[in-house]
mmCIF file of C-alpha atoms and ligand atoms in Angstrom:
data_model
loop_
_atom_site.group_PDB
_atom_site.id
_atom_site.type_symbol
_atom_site.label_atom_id
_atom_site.label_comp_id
_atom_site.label_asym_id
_atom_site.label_seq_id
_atom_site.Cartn_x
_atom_site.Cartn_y
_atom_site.Cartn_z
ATOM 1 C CA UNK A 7 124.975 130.745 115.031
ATOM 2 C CA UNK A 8 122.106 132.481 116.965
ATOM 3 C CA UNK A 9 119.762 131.052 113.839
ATOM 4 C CA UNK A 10 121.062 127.226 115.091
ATOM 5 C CA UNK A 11 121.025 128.117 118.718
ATOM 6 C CA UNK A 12 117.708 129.091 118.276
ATOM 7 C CA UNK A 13 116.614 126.087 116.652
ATOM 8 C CA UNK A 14 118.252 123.593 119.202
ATOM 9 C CA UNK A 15 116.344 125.547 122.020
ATOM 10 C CA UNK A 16 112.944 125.044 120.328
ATOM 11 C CA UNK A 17 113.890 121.304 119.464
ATOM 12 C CA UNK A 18 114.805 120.391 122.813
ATOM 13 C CA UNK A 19 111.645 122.569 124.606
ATOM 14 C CA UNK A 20 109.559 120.264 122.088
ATOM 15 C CA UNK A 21 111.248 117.396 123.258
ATOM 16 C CA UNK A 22 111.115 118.241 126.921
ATOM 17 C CA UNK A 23 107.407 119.045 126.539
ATOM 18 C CA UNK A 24 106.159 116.089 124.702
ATOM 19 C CA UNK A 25 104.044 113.270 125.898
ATOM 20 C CA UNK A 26 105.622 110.572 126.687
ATOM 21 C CA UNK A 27 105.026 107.689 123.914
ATOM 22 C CA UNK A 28 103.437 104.579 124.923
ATOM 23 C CA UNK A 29 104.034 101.595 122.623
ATOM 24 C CA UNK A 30 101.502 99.807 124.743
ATOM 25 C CA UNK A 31 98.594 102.473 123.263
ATOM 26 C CA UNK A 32 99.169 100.517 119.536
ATOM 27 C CA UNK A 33 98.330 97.256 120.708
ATOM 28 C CA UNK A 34 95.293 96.432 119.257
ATOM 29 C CA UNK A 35 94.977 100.064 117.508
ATOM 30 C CA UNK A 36 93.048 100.005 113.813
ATOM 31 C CA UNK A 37 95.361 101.527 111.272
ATOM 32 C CA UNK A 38 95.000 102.370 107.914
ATOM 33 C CA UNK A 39 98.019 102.983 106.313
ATOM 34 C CA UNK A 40 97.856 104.274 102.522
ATOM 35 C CA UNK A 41 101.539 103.975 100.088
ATOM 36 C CA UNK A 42 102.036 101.120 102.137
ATOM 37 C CA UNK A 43 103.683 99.266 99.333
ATOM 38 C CA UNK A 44 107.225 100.505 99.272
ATOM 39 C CA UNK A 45 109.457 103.396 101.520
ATOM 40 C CA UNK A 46 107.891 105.227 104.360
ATOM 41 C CA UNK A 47 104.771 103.695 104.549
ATOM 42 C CA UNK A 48 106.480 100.281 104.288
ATOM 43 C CA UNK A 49 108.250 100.902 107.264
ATOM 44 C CA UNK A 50 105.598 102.714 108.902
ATOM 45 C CA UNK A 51 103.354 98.932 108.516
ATOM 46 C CA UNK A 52 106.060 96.904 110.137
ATOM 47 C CA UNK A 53 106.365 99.402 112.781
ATOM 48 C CA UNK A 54 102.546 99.026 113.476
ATOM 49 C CA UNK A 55 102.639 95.302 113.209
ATOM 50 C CA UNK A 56 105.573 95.272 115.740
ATOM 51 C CA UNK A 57 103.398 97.208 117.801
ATOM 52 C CA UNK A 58 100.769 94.679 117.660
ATOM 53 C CA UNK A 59 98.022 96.762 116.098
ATOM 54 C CA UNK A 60 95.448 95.659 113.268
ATOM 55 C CA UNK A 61 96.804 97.018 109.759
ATOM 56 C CA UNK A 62 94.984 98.031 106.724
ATOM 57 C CA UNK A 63 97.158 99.101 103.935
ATOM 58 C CA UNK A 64 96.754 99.487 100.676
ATOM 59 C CA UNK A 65 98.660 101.009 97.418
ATOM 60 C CA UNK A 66 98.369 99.459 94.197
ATOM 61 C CA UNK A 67 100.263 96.622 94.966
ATOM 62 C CA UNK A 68 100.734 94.098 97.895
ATOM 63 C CA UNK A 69 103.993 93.164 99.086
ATOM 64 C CA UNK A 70 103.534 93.328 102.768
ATOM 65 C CA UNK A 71 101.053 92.203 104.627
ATOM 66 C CA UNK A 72 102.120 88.970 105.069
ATOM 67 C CA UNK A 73 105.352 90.670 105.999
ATOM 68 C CA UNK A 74 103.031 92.410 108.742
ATOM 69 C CA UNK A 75 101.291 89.370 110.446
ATOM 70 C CA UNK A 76 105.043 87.594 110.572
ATOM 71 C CA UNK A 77 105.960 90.759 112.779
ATOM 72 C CA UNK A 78 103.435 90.340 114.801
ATOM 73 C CA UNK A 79 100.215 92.469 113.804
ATOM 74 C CA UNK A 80 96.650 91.694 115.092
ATOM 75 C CA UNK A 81 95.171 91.658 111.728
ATOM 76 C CA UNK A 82 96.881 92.760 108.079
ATOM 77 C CA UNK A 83 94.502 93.622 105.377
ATOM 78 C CA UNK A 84 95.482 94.724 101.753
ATOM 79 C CA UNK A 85 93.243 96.583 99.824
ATOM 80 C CA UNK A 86 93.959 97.474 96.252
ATOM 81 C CA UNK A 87 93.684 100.942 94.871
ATOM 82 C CA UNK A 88 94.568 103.676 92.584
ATOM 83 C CA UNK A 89 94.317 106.857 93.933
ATOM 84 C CA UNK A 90 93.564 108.954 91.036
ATOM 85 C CA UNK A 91 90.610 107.199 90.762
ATOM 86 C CA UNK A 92 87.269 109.230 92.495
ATOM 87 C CA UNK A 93 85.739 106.365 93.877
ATOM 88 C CA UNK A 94 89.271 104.321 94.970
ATOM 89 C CA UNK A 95 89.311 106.351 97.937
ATOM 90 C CA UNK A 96 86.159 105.979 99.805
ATOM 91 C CA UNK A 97 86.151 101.996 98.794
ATOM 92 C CA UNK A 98 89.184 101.861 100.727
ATOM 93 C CA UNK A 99 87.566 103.935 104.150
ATOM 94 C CA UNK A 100 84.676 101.596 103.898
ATOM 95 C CA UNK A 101 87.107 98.746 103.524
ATOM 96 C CA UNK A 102 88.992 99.669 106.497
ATOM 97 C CA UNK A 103 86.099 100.420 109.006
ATOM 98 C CA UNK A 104 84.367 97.317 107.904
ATOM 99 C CA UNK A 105 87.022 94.663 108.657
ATOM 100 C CA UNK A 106 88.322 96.784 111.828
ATOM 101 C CA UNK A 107 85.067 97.633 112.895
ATOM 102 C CA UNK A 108 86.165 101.946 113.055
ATOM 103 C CA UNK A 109 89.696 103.712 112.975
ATOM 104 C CA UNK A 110 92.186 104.771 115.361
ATOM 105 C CA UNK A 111 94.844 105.742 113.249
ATOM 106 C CA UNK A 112 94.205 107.192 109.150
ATOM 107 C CA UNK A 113 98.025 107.514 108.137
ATOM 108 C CA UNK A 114 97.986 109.441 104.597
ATOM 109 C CA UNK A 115 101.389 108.981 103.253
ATOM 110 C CA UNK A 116 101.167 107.923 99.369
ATOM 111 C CA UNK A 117 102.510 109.739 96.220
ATOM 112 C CA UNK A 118 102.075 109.291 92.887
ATOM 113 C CA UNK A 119 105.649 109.051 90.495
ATOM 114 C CA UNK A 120 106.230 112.446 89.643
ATOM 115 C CA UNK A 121 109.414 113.552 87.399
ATOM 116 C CA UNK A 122 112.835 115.228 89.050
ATOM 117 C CA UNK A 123 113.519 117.498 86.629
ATOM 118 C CA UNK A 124 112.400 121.657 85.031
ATOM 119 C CA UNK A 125 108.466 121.929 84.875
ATOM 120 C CA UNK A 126 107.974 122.164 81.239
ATOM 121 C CA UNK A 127 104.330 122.993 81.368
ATOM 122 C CA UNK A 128 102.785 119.298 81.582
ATOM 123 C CA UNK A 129 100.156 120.881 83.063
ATOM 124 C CA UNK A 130 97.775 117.180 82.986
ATOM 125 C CA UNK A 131 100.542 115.924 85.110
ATOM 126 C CA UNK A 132 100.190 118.697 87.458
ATOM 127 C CA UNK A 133 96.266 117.834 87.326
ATOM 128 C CA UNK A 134 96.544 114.160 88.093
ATOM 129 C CA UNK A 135 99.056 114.731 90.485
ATOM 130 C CA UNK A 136 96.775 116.988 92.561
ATOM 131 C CA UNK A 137 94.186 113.833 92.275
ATOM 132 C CA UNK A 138 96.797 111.536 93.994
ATOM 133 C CA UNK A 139 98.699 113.825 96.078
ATOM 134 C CA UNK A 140 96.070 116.029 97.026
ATOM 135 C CA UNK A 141 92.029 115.435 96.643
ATOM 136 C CA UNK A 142 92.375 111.555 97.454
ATOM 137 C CA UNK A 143 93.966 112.805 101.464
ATOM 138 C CA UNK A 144 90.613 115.234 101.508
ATOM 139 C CA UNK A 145 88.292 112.760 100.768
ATOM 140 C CA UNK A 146 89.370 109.882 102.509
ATOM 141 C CA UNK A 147 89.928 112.501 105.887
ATOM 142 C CA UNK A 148 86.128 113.051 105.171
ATOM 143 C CA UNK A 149 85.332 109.226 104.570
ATOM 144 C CA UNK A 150 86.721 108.629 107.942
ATOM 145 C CA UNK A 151 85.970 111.623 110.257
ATOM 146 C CA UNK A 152 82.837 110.306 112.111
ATOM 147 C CA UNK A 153 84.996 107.264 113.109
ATOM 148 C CA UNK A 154 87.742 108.994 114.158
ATOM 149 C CA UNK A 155 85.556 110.991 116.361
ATOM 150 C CA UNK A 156 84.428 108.069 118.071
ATOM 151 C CA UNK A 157 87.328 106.716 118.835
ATOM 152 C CA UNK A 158 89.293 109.568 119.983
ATOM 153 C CA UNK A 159 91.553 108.965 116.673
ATOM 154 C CA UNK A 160 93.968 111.089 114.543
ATOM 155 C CA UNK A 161 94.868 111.830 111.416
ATOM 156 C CA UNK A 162 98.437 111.987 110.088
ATOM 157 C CA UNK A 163 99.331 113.164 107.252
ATOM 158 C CA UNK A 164 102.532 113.124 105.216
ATOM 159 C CA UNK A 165 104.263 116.081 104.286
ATOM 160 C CA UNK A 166 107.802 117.293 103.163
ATOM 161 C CA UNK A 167 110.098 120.151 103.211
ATOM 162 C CA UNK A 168 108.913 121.032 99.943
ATOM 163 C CA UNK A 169 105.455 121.782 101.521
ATOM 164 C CA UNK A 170 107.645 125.225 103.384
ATOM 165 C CA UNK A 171 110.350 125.894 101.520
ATOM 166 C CA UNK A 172 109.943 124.676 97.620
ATOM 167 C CA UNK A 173 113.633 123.711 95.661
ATOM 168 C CA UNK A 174 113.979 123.357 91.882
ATOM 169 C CA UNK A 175 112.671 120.410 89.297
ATOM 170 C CA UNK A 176 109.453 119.310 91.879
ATOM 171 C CA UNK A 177 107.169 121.981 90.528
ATOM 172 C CA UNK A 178 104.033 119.595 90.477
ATOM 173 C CA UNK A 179 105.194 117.683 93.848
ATOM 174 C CA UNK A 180 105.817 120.742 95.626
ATOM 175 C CA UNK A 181 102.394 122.454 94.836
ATOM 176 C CA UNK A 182 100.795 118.895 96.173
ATOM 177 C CA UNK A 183 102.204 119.269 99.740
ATOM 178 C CA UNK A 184 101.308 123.090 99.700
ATOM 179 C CA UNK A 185 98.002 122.476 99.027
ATOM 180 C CA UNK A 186 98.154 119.672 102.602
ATOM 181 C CA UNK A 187 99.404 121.337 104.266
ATOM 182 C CA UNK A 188 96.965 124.510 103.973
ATOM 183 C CA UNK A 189 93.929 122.507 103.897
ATOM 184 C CA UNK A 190 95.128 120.653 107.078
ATOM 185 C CA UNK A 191 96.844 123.030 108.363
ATOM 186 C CA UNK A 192 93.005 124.793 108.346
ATOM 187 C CA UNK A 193 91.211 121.832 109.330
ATOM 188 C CA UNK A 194 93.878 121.729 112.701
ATOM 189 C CA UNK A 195 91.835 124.708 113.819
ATOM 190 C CA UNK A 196 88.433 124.008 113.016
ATOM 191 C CA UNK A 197 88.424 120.681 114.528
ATOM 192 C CA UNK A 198 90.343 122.751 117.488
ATOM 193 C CA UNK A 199 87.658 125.248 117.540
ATOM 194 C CA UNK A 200 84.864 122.641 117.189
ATOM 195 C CA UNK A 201 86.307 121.071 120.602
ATOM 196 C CA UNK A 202 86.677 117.837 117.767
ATOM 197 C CA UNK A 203 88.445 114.500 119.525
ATOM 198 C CA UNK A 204 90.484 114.031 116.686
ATOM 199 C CA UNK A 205 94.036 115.142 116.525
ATOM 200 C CA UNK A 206 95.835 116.084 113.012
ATOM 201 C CA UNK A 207 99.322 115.848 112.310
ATOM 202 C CA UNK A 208 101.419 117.326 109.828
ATOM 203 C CA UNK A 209 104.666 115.558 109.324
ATOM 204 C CA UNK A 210 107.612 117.619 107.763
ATOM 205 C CA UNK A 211 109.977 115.441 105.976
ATOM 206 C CA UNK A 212 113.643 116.389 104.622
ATOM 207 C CA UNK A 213 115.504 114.090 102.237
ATOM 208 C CA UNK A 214 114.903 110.399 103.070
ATOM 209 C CA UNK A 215 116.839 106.846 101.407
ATOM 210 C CA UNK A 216 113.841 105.696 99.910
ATOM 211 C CA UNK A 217 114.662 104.062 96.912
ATOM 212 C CA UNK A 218 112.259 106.347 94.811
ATOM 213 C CA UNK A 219 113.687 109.693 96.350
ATOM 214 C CA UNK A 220 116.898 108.292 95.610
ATOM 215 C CA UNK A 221 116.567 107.379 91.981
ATOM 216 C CA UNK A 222 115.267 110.948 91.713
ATOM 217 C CA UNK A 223 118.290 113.050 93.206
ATOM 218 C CA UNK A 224 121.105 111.016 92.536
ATOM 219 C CA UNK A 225 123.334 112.644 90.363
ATOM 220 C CA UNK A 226 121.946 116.245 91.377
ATOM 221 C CA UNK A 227 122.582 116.895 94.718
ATOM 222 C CA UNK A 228 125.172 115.181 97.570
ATOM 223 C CA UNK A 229 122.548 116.765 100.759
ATOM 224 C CA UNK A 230 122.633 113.240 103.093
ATOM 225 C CA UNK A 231 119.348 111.441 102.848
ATOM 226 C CA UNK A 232 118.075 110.234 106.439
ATOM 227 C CA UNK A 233 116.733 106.709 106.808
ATOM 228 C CA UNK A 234 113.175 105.515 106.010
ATOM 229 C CA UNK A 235 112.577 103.146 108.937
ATOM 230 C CA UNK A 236 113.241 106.012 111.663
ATOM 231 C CA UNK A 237 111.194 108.321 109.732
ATOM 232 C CA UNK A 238 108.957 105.994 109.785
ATOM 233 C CA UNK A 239 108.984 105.565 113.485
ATOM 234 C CA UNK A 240 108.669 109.484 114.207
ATOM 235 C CA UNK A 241 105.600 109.680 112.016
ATOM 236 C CA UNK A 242 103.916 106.964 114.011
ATOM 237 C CA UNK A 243 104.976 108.708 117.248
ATOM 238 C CA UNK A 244 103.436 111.859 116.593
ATOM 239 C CA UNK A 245 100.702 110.552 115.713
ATOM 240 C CA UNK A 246 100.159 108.537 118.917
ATOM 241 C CA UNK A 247 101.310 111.479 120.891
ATOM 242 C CA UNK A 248 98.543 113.738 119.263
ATOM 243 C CA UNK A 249 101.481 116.709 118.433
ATOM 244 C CA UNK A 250 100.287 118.525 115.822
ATOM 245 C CA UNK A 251 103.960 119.048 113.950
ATOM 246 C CA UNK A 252 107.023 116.752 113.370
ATOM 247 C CA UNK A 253 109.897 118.187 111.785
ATOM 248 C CA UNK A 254 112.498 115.314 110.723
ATOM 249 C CA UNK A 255 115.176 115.511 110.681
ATOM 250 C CA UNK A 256 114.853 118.424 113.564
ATOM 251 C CA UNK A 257 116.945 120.860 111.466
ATOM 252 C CA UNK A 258 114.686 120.729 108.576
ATOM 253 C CA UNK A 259 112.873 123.530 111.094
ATOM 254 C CA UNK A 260 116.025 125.439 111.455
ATOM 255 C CA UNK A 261 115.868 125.503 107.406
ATOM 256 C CA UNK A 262 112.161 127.235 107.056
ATOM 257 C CA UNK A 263 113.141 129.544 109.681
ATOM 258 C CA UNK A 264 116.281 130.370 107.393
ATOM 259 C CA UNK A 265 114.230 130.872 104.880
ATOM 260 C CA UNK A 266 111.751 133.834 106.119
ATOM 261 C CA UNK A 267 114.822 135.406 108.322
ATOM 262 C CA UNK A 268 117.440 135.409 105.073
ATOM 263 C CA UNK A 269 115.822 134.752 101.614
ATOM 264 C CA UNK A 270 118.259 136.196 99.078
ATOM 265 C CA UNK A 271 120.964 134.073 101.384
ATOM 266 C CA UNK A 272 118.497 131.182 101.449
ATOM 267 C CA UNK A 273 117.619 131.049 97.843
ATOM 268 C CA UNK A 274 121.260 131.187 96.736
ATOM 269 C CA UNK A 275 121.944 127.723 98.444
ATOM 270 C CA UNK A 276 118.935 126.157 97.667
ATOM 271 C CA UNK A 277 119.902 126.967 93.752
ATOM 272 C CA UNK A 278 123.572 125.939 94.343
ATOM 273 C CA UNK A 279 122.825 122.894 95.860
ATOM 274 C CA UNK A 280 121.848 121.418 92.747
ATOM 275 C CA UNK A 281 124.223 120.231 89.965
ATOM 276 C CA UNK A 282 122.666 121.627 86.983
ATOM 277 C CA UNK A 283 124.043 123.189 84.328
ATOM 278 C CA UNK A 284 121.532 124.890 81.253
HETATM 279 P P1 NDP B 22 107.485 105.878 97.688
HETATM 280 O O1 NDP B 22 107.544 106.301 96.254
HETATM 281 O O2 NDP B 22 108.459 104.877 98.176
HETATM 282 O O3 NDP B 22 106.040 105.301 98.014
HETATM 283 C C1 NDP B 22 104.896 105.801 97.399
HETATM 284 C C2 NDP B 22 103.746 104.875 97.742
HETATM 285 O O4 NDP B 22 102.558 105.378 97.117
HETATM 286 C C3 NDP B 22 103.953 103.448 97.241
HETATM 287 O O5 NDP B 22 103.451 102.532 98.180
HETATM 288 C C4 NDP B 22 103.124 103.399 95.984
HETATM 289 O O6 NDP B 22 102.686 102.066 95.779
HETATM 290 C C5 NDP B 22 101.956 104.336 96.342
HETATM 291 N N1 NDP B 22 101.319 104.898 95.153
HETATM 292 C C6 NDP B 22 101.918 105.464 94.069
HETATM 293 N N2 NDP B 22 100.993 105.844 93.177
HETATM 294 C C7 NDP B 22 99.790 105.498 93.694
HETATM 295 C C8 NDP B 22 98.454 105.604 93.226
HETATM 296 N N3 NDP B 22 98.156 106.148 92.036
HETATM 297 N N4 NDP B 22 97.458 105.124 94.002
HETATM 298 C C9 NDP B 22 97.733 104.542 95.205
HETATM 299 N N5 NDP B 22 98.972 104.422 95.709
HETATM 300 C C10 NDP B 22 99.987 104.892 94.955
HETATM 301 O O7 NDP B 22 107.511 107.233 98.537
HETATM 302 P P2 NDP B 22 108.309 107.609 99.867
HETATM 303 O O8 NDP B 22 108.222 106.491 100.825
HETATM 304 O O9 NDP B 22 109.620 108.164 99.508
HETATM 305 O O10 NDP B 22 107.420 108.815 100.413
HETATM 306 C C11 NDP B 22 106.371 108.581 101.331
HETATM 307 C C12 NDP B 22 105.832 109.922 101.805
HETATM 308 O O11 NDP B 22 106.902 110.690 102.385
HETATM 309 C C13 NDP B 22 105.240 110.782 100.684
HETATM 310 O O12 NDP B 22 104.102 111.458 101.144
HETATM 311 C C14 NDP B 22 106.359 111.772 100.396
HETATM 312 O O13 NDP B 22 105.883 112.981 99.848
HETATM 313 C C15 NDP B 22 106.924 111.973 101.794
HETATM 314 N N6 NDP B 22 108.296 112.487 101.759
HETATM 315 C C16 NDP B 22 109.299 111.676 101.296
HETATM 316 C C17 NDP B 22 110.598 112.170 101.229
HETATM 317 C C18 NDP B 22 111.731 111.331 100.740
HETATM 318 O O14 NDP B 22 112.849 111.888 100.595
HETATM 319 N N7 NDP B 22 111.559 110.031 100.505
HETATM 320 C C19 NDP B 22 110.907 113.558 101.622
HETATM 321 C C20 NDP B 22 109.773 114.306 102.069
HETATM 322 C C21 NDP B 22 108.522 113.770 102.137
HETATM 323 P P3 NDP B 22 102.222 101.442 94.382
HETATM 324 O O15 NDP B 22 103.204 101.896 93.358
HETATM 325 O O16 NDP B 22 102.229 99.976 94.680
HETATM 326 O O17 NDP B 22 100.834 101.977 94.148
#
């Protein structure tokens, strides 16, 4: 009870203290959006083009920019890539600041397809994953930094739960978001410290009814997924706002905090949750 009361207090001061979101400030805005091609970063595009701003996205396949210039986006751009690759990356920066003339917004939100299910030492996965997940977010952040700068921008990036409070069978997936959310969880305070114009966001995520994450955990777990398109939206208003966290759903908060005040207690759900049986 006082764990929950706790919680609600902080998520309402939050609320109470945030900036007021402007739709208005997305008109016109130059997004890139990466993992734009299904899930969250779908529904983060149409949110943009709704918004009226000028969308790049890109994944390794296109099914929605036209969807984006129907809704009512300045400009929608798809760009092919493949993440793992070392050059894919930058191509896709220079892309962006070429046909939008700088950046506003650099959303990093894609994931590679990574198995549900006990790490049984495939450590290349683990290797390529960190490639995707992982290295690709650094360099493009780097790629893009000196526009940002110059146009006040920020960078959001996508994290999860996972990042906080790791659960069974996402070995691989779960050391991806740790490593985010250290290295921007570092670069926060050196762009801070630096008196930098750009804001960074780190998005906490729990369970959401994308059609990958739900493929994965069906079958092991009944915890309610929360839906894409107002995850979606959240992302995109932090970001706009310039907050440095989000944390949806808001308990997902209350959850780390459980986690550092009762860890036996803590670990014993996470490991029931599951329906596994050896
Ligand atoms: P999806 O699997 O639906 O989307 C992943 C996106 O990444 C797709 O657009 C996919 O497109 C792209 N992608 C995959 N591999 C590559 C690659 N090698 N190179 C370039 N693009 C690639 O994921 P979600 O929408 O579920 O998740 C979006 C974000 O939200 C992720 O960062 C995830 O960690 C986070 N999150 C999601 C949760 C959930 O429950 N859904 C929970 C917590 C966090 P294509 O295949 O066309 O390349």
């Amino acid at each position: 009870k006082i764990l929950l009361s706790a919680a609600c207090v902080a998520f309402l001061a939050a609320r109470w203290t945030a900036p007021r979101f402007d739709a208005e400030s997305l008109r016109g805005a130059r997004v890139l959006v990466t993992g734009a091609s299904t899930g969250i970063g779908e529904q983060m595009a149409y949110h943009y083009a709704r918004f009226g701003a000028q969308v790049v996205i890109t994944a390794r396949r296109d099914k929605v920019a036209e969807e984006c210039l129907r809704l009512g986006a300045q400009k929608a751009l798809y760009v092919a890539a493949d993440m793992a690759s070392e050059s894919d990356p930058d191509t896709v920066v220079d892309f962006a600041l070429e046909h939008l003339g700088g950046l506003d917004y650099l959303v990093l939100n894609h994931i590679g397809p990574s198995p549900f299910s006990m790490w049984e030492g495939d450590v290349e996965h683990t290797r390529w994953l960190m490639k995707v997940n992982f290295l690709s977010y650094v360099q493009m952040a780097w790629r893009s930094l000196a526009s940002l700068e110059q146009s006040k921008g920020s960078l959001v990036i996508v994290s999860s739960l996972l990042a906080k409070m790791p659960s069974p069978f996402v070995a691989p997936y779960a050391s991806t978001k740790h490593a985010l959310n250290g290295f921007f969880g570092s670069l926060y305070h050196e762009l801070a410290m630096k008196k930098s114009n750009v804001s960074v966001s780190i998005c906490t995520l729990g369970l959401i009814d994308t059609e990958s994450a739900m493929d994965k955990v069906r079958g092991y777990t009944d915890v309610p997924p929360y839906p894409a398109p107002d995850a979606a939206l959240n992302i995109i208003v932090t970001g706009a706002t310039r907050q440095p966290e989000l944390f949806y759903p808001w308990f997902t908060r209350a959850l780390i905090l459980s986690k550092d005040w009762f860890p036996s207690f803590t670990d014993y759900v996470i490991q029931n949750s599951y329906n596994y049986t050896p």
